[in-house]
XYZ file of C-alpha atoms in Angstrom:
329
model
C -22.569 -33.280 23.870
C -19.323 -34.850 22.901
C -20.363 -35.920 18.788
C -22.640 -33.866 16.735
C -24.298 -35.210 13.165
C -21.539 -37.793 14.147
C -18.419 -34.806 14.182
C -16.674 -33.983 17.509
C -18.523 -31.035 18.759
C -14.699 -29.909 19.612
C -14.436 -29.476 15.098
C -17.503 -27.174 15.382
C -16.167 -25.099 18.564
C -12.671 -25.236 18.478
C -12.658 -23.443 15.307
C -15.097 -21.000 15.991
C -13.706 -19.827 19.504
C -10.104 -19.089 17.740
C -12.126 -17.298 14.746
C -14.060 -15.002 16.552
C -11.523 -14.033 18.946
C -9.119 -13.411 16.190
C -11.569 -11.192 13.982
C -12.504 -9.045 17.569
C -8.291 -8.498 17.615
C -7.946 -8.057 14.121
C -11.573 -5.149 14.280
C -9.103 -3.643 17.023
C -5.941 -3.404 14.847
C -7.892 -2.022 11.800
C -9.678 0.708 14.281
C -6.076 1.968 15.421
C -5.096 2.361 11.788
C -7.658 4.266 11.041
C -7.195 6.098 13.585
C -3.805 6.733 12.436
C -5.056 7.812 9.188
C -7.091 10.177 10.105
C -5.486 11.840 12.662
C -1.895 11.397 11.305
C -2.259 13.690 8.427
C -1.586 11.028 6.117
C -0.241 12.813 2.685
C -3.281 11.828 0.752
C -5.438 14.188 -1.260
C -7.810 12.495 -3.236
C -11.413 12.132 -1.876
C -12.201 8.566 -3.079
C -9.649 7.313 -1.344
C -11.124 8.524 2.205
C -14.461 7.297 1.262
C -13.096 4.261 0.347
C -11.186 3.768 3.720
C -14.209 4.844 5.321
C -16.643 2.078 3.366
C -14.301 -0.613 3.828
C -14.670 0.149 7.522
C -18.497 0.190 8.007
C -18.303 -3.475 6.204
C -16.001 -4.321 8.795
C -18.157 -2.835 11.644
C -21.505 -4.456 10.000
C -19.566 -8.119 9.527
C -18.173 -8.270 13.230
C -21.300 -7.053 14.886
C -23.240 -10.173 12.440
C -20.827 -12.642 13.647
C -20.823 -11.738 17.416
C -24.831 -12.505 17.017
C -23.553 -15.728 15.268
C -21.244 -16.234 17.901
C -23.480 -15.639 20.907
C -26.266 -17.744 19.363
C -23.833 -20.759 18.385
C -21.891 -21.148 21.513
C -24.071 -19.251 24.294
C -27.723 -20.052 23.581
C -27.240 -23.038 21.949
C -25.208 -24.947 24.348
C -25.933 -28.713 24.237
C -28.084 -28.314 20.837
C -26.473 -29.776 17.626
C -28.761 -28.090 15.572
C -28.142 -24.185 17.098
C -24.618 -25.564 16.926
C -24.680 -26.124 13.146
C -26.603 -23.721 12.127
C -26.049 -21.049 9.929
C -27.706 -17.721 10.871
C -26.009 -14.756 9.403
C -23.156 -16.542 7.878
C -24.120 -16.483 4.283
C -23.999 -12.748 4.038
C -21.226 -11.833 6.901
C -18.341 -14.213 5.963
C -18.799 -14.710 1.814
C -20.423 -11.431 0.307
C -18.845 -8.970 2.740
C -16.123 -10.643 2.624
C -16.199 -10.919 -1.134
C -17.442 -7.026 -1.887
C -14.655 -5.980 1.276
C -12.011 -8.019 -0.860
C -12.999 -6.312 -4.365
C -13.195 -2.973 -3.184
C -9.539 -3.034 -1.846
C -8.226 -5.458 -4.756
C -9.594 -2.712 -7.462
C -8.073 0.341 -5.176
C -4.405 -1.458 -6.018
C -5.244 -1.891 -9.633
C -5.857 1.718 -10.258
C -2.448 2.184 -8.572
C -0.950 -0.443 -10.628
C -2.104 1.680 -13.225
C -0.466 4.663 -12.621
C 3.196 2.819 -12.045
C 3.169 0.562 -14.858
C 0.961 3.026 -17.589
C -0.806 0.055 -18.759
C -4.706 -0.630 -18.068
C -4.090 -3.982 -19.383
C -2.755 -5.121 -16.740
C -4.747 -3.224 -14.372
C -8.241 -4.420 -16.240
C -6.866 -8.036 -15.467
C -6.650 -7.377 -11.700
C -9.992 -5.576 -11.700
C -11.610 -8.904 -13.594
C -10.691 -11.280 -11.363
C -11.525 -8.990 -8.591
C -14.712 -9.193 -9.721
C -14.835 -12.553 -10.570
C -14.589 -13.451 -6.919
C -16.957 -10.787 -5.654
C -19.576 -12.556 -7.766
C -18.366 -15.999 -6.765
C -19.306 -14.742 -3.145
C -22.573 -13.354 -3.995
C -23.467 -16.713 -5.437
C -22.244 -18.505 -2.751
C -23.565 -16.723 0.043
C -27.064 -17.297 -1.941
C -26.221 -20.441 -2.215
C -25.693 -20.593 1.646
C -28.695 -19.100 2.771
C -30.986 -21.973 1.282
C -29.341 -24.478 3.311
C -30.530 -25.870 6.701
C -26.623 -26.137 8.166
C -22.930 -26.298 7.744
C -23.062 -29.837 7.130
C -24.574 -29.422 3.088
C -21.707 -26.118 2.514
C -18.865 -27.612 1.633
C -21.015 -30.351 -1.344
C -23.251 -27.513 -2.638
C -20.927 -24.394 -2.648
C -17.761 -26.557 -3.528
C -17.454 -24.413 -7.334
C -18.579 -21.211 -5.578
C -16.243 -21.088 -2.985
C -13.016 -22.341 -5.262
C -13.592 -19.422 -7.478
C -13.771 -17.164 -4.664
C -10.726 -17.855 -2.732
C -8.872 -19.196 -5.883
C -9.584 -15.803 -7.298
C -8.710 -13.840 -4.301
C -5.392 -15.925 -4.285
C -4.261 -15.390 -7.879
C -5.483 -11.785 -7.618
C -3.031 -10.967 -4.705
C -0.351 -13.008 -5.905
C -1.026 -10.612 -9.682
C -1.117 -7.415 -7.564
C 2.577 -8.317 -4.963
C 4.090 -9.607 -8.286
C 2.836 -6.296 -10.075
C 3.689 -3.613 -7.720
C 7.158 -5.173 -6.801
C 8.456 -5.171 -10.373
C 7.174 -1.853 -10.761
C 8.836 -0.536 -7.745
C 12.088 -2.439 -8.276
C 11.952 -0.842 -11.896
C 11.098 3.117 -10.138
C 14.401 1.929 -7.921
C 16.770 1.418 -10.933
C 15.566 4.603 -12.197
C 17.243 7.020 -9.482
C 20.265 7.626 -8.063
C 18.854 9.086 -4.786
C 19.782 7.090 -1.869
C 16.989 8.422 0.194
C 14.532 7.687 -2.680
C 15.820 3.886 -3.178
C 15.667 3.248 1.216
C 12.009 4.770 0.516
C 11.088 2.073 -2.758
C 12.884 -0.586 -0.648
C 10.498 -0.098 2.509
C 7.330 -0.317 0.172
C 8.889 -2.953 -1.490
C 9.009 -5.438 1.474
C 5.720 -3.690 2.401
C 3.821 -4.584 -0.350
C 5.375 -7.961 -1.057
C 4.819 -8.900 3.274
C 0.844 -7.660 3.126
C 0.396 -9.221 -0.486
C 1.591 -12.704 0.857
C 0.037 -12.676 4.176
C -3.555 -12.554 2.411
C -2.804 -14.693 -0.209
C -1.588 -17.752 2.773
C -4.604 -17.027 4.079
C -6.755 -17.447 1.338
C -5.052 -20.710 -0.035
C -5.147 -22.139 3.687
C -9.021 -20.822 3.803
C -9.532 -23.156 0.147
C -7.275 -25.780 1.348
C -9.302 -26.448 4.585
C -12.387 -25.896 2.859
C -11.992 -28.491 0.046
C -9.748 -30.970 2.568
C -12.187 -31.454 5.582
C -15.555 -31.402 5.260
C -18.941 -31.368 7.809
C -16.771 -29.200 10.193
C -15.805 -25.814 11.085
C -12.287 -25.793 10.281
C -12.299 -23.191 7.356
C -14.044 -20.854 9.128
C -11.460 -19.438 11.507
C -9.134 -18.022 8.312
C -12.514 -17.138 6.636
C -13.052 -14.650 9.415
C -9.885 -13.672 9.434
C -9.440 -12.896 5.554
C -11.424 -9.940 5.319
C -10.130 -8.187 8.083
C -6.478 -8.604 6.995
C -7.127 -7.419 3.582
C -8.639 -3.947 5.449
C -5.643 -4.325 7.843
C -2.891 -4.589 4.817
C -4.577 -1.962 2.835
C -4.490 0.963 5.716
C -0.896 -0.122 6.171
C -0.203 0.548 2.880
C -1.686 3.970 2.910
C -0.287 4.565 6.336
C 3.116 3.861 5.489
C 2.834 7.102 3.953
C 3.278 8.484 7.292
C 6.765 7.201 8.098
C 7.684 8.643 4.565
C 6.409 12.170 5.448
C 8.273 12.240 9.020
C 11.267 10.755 7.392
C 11.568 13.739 5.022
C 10.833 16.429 7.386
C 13.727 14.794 9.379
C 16.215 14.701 5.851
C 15.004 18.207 5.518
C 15.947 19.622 8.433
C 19.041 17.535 8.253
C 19.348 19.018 4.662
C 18.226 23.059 6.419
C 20.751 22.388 9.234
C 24.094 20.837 7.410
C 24.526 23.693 4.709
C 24.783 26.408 7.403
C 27.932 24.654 8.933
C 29.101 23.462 5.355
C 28.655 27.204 4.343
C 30.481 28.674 7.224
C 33.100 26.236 6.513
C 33.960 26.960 3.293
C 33.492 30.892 3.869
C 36.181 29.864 6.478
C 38.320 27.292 4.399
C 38.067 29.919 1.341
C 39.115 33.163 3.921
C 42.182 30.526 4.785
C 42.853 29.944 1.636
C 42.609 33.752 0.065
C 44.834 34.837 3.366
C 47.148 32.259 2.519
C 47.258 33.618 -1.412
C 48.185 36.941 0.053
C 51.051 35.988 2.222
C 52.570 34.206 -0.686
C 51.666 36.774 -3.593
C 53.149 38.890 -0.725
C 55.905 36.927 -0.135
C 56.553 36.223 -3.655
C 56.543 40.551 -4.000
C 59.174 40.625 -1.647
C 61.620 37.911 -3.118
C 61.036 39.919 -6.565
C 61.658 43.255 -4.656
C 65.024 41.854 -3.132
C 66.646 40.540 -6.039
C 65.691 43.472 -8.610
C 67.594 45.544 -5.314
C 70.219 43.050 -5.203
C 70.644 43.440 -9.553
C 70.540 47.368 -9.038
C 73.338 47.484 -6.574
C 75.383 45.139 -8.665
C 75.109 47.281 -11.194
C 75.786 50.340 -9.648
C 79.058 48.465 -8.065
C 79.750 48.000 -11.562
C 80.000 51.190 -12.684
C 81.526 52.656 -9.709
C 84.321 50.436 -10.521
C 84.613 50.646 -14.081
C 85.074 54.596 -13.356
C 87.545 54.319 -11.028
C 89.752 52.343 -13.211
C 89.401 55.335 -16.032
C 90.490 57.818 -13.412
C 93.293 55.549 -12.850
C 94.082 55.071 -16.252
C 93.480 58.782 -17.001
């Protein structure tokens, strides 16, 4: 089978092998931050965030179990058939709407944060609305999906579906790394604290290195969408897209860690340096009050010796002056 529907069969594969084998790597870096998140102690005491970790996860586990069966069926069982090639099985609901929902559910957790830096639900209600926007984009498109035969009719009858989705997810993560960086570089003017401004500098280049990374891969996902068509070249940064947005967003909450261990380390740097700084001055200030008293001593002295010195002077004086009345006498 070296052509398919007239296609290389190496534009249906090719794609597929490096997208599945990067979504099993990228299910394997999102387990071992969770991991770290829950057994890290991550400094994080609200309860919606857990469950939201927590949902975002199952979606994960649900999507990459959906497109193993894809994957099996596509390049194990199907082997030599264009039409088990081509077909679709559980990609309408495992690459757009979980990917979509996945997406939204992460997109709206940085709004609300958004909210609490910059005081404005404005600009947070923006985020949150073209969140949403895309989430329904990829409902409709993975319905869309699910009445066609194969991948061949995708790209013609889901062309306005899938623009809005990824063209939403772009602008949306390109609102929320714009957002969050002036607000940070804003909380940076603000204080004076060295250790404070290293910290807002970290989640700076943080924020702005996750928020780009899913917003290439969303415009490359569009751009090989809308470029080629009757292959499977946009599906290897579809299955990626998902996955990195779970990836970026347990980063985010992980870095949280680092934070905590660097101030435990700055506070026992803090506990530690007084003690010597104290017994230094107790020692600089016990130099410096011995030092008073040899010079207030000193300084007693000189005063002692000269008021002597004046006395005998004066007594020479007189002794003098009477001798030279007996004289006279």
């Amino acid at each position: 089978m070296s052509t398919c529907s007239g296609v290389p069969a190496s534009q249906f594969t090719g794609p597929l092998v490096l997208g599945y084998q990067f979504n099993w790597a990228l299910y394997g870096v999102l387990g071992m931050q969770l991991f770290i998140y829950t057994h890290a102690k991550v400094p994080e005491a609200r309860v919606w965030t857990k469950v939201v970790v927590w949902i975002v996860f199952l979606l994960e586990t649900a999507q990459i179990v959906m497109t193993t069966h894809d994957a099996f069926h596509e390049l194990a069982l199907s082997w030599g058939d264009c039409a088990g090639l081509t077909a679709l099985y559980w990609a309408w609901l495992d690459q757009p709407i979980f990917a979509g929902i996945t997406t939204a559910i992460i997109q709206c957790s940085y709004a609300y944060r958004v909210s609490i830096l910059s005081r404005s639900w404005l600009l947070a209600g923006l985020i949150v609305s073209t969140s949403l926007m895309q989430m329904s984009a990829s409902i409709a498109e993975g319905m869309l999906v699910l009445g066609l035969p194969s991948v061949a009719d995708t790209q013609v009858d889901t062309y306005k579906s899938t623009a809005v989705r990824l063209g939403g997810t772009f602008f949306c993560d390109i609102l929320i790394a714009f957002s969050m960086m002036i607000l940070l570089f804003r909380a940076r003017r603000r204080t004076d604290f060295k250790d404070t401004q290293s910290k807002l500098n970290r989640l700076i280049r943080l924020v702005i290195e996750t928020g780009m990374t899913t917003a290439i891969v969303a415009i490359i996902d569009l751009t090989l969408f809308l470029t080629f068509q009757r292959n499977y070249y946009h599906v290897a940064p579809a299955l990626m897209l998902s996955k990195l947005y779970s990836i970026s967003y347990l980063v985010f909450l992980n870095s949280r860690v680092a934070f905590a261990h660097a101030d435990e380390q700055s506070a026992d740097r803090d506990i530690s340096i007084p003690r010597y700084g104290q017994e230094t001055v107790e020692r600089s200030e016990r130099i410096q009050i011995t030092i008073d008293r040899e010079t207030f001593t000193e300084s007693l002295a000189m005063i002692d010796l000269e008021s002597a010195k004046a006395a005998a002077d004066v007594e020479r004086a007189e002794s003098i002056s009477v001798k030279r009345n007996g004289r006279e006498a």
